[in-house]
Structures are given as structure tokens and as C-alpha cells.
PDB file of C-alpha atoms and ligand atoms in Angstrom:
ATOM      1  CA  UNK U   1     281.157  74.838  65.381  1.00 71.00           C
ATOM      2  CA  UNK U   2     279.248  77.376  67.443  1.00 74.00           C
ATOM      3  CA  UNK U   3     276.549  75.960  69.491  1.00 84.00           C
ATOM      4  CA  UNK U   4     273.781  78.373  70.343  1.00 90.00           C
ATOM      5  CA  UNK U   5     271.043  77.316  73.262  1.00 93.00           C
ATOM      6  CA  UNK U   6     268.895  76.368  70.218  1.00 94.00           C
ATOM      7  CA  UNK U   7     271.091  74.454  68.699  1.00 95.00           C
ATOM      8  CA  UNK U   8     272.178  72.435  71.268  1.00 96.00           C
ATOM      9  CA  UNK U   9     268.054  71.938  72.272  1.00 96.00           C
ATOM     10  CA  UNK U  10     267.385  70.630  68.748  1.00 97.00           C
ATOM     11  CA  UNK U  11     270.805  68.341  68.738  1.00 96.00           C
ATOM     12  CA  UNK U  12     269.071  67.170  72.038  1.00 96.00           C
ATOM     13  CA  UNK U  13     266.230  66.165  70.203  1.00 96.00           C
ATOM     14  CA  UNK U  14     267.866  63.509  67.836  1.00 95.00           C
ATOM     15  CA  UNK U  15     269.992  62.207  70.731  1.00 93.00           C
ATOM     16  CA  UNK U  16     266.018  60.509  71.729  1.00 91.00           C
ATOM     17  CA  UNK U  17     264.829  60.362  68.747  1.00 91.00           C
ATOM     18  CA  UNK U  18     265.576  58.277  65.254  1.00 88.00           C
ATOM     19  CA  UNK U  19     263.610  59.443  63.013  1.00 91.00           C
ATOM     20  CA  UNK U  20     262.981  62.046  60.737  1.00 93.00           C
ATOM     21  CA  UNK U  21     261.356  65.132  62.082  1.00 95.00           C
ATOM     22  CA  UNK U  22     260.035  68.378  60.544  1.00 94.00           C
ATOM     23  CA  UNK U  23     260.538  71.959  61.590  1.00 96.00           C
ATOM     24  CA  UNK U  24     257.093  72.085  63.059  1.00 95.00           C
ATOM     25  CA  UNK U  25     257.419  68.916  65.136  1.00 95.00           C
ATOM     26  CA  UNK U  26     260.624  70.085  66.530  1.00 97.00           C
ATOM     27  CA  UNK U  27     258.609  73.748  66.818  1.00 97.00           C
ATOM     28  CA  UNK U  28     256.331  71.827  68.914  1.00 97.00           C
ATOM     29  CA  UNK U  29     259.282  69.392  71.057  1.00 97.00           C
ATOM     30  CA  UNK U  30     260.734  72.477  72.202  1.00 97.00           C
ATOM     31  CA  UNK U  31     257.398  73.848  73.441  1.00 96.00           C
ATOM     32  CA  UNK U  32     257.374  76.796  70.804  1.00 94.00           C
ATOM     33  CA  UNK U  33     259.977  78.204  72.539  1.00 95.00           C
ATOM     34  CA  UNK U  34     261.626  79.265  69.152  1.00 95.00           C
ATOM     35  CA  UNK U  35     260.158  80.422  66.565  1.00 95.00           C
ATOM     36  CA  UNK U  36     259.804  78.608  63.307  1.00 96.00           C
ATOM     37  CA  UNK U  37     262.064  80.403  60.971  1.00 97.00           C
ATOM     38  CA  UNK U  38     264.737  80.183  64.007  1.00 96.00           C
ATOM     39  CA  UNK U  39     264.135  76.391  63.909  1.00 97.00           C
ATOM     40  CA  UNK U  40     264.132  76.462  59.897  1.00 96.00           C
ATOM     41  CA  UNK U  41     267.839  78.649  59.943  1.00 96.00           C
ATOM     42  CA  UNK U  42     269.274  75.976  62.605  1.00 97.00           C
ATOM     43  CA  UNK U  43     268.300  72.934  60.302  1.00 97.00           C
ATOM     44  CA  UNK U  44     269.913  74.645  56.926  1.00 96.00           C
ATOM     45  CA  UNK U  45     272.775  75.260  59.119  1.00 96.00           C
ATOM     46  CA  UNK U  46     272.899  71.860  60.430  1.00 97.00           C
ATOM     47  CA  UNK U  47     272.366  70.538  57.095  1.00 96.00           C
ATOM     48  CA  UNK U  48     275.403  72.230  55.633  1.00 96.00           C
ATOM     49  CA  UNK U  49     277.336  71.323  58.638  1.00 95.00           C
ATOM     50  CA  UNK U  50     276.451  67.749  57.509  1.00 93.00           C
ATOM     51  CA  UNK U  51     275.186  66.928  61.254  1.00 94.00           C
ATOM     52  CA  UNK U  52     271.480  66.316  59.589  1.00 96.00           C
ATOM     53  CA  UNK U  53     270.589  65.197  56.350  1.00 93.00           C
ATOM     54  CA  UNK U  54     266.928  66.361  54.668  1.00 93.00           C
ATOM     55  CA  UNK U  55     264.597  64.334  53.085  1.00 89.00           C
ATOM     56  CA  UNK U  56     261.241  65.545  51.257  1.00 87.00           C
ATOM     57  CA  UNK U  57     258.970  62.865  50.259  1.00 75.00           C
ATOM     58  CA  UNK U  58     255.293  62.895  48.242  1.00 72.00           C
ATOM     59  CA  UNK U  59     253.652  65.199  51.205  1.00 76.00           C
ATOM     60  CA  UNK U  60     256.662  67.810  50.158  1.00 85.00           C
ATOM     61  CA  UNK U  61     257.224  68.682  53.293  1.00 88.00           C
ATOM     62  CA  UNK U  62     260.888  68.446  54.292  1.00 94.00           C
ATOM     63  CA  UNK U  63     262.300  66.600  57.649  1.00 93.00           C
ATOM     64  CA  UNK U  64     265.646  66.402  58.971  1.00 95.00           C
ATOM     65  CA  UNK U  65     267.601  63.192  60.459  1.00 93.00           C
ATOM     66  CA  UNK U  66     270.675  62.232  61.563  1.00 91.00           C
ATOM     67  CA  UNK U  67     272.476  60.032  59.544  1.00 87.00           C
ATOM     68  CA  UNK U  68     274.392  56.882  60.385  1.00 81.00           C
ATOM     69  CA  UNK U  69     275.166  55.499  56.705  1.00 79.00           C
ATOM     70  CA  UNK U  70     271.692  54.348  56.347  1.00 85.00           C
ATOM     71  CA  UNK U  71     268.028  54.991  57.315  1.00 86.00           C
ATOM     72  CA  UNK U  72     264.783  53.174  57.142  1.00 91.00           C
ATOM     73  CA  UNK U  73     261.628  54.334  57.766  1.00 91.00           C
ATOM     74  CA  UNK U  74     257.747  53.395  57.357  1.00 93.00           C
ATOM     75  CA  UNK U  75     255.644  56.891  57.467  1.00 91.00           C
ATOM     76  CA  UNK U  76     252.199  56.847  57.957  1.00 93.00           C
ATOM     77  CA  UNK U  77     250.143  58.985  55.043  1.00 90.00           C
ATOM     78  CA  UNK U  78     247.930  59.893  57.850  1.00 92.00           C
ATOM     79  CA  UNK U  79     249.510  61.424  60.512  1.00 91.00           C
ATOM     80  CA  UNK U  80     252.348  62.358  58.896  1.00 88.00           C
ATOM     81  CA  UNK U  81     254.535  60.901  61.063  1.00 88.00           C
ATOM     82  CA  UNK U  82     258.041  58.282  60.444  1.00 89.00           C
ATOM     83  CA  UNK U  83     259.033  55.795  62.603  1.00 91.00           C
ATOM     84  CA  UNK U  84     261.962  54.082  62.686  1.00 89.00           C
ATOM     85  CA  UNK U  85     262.624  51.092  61.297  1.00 89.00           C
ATOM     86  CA  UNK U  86     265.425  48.417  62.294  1.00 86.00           C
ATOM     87  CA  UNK U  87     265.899  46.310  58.924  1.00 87.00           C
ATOM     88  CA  UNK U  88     268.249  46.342  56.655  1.00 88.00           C
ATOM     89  CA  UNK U  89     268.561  44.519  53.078  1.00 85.00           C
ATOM     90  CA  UNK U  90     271.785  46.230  52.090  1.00 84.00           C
ATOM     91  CA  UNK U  91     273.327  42.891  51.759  1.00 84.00           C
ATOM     92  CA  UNK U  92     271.091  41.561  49.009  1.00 85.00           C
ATOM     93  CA  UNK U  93     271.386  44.882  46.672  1.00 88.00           C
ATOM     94  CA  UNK U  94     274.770  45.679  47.629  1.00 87.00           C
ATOM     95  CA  UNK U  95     275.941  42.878  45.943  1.00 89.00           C
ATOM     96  CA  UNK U  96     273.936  43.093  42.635  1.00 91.00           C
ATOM     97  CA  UNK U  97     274.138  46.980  42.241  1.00 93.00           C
ATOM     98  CA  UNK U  98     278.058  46.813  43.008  1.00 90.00           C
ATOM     99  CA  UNK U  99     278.405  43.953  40.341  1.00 91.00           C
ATOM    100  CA  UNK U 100     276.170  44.822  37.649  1.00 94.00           C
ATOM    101  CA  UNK U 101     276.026  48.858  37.531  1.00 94.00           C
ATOM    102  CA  UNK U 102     279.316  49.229  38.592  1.00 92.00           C
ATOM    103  CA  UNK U 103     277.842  51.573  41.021  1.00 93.00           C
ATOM    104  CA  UNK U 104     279.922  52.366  44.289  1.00 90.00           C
ATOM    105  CA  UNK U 105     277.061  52.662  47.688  1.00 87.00           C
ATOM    106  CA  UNK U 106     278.060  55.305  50.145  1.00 85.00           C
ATOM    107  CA  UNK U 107     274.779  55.455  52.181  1.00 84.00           C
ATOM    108  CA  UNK U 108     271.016  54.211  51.458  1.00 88.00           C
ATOM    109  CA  UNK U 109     267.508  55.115  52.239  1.00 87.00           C
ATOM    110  CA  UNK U 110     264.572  53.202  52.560  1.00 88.00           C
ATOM    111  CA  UNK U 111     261.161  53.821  53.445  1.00 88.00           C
ATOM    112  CA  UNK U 112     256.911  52.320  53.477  1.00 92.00           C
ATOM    113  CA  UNK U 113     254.706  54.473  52.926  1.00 92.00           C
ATOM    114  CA  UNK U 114     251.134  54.024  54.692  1.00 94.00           C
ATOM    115  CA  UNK U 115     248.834  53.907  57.850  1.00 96.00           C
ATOM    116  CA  UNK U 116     250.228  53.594  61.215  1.00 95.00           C
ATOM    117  CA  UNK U 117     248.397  51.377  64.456  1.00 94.00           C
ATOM    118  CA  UNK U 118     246.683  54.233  65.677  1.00 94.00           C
ATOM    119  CA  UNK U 119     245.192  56.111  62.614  1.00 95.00           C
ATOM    120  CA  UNK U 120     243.908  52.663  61.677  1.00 95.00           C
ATOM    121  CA  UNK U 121     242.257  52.384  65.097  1.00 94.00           C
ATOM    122  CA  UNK U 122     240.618  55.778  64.453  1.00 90.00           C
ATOM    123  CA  UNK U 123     239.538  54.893  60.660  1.00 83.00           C
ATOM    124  CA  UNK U 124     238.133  51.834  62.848  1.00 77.00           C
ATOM    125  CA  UNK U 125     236.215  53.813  65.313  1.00 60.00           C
ATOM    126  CA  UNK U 126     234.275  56.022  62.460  1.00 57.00           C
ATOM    127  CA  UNK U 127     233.140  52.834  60.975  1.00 50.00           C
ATOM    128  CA  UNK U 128     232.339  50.817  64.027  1.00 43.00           C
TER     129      UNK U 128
HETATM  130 ZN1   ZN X   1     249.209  57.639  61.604  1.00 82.43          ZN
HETATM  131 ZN1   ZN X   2     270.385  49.641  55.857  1.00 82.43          ZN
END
């Protein structure tokens, strides 16, 4: 695999950080230093390289992680933003989707939706 300055920058990025990002947020890690459709040609060809793995949710808006055989997230509605999250009930479904749908699990996802610490503290502030 080739690795261009910008794709080594925005392999740098996921080294730090564990959750899923969008081409703007990585636009903005990187100081705008490259532009957007730069970033956006890096992640498809990361994608089909299977280094990241893409996820669009209900806001549409498609973000890139790196995937370790499973991910869990909580996103705040807000901000837009994921978080990491380190808890995992594979265990518990494993066993009844394995055993009753005859259903073989390679990898899972999981994620909350809602509002994160800080945009609650704002929502606070307006009303206080
Ligand atoms: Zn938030
Ligand atoms: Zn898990």
C-alpha cells in the first residue's frame, strides 16, 4: 500500500482517537491543510483497503473508524459528535443469535443515540 503524507496524517489520527470521525472533523484535525475532497478520496481508499470501515447513521452524514471486530458508541444528536464506548454485551446475544437464527457473527456495532455532558450544560445555561 502506498502511503502518501496525507495518508499517513489521517492514519495518525485514529492511532489517538477511537471513534468515528467525519471528513470534516478530520478536515479540521489536520488544520485544513487538505482539502476536503482530498480527505473524502483518502477515506474511499482506505475504506476499500479495509483499514476503515464507514458508518452513516439518522444525521446521514458518513464517518469512518477503525475496526477491531466490534465498536460501540453513544453520539450525541447535538453536537454531532461519538464517543467511545468500552462495553460489550456480545456474550448475551452471541449465544441466542448463534443458537436460534443459525446466524454466524463476524463483527458487531452498537451505538446510543442522544445528548452529551456538555450540550446538556449549554441547554442548562439558556434556561437558567
Ligand atoms: Zn453534544
Ligand atoms: Zn462488543
Amino acid at each position: 500500500m502506498k502511503l502518501t503524507k496525507t495518508r499517513r496524517e489521517i492514519l495518525k489520527l485514529y492511532d489517538k482517537i477511537d471513534y468515528p470521525l467525519n471528513a470534516e472533523e478530520i478536515y479540521n484535525l489536520l488544520n485544513g491543510e487538505y482539502d476536503l475532497s482530498t480527505i473524502y478520496r483518502n477515506l474511499n481508499f482506505f475504506e476499500k483497503e479495509h483499514i476503515l470501515k464507514s458508518i452513516v447513521f439518522s444525521d446521514k452524514i458518513t464517518y469512518y473508524y477503525k475496526p477491531k471486530g466490534h465498536a460501540h458508541f453513544i453520539y450525541c444528536i447535538k453536537c454531532k459528535k461519538f464517543e467511545s464506548l468500552n462495553l460489550c454485551f456480545e456474550k448475551q446475544y452471541k449465544a441466542y443469535i448463534e443458537n436460534n437464527m443459525n446466524f454466524k457473527i463476524t463483527d458487531h456495532i452498537l451505538y446510543f443515540e442522544g445528548i452529551c455532558s456538555d450540550c446538556q450544560k449549554k441547554e442548562g445555561g439558556k434556561n437558567a
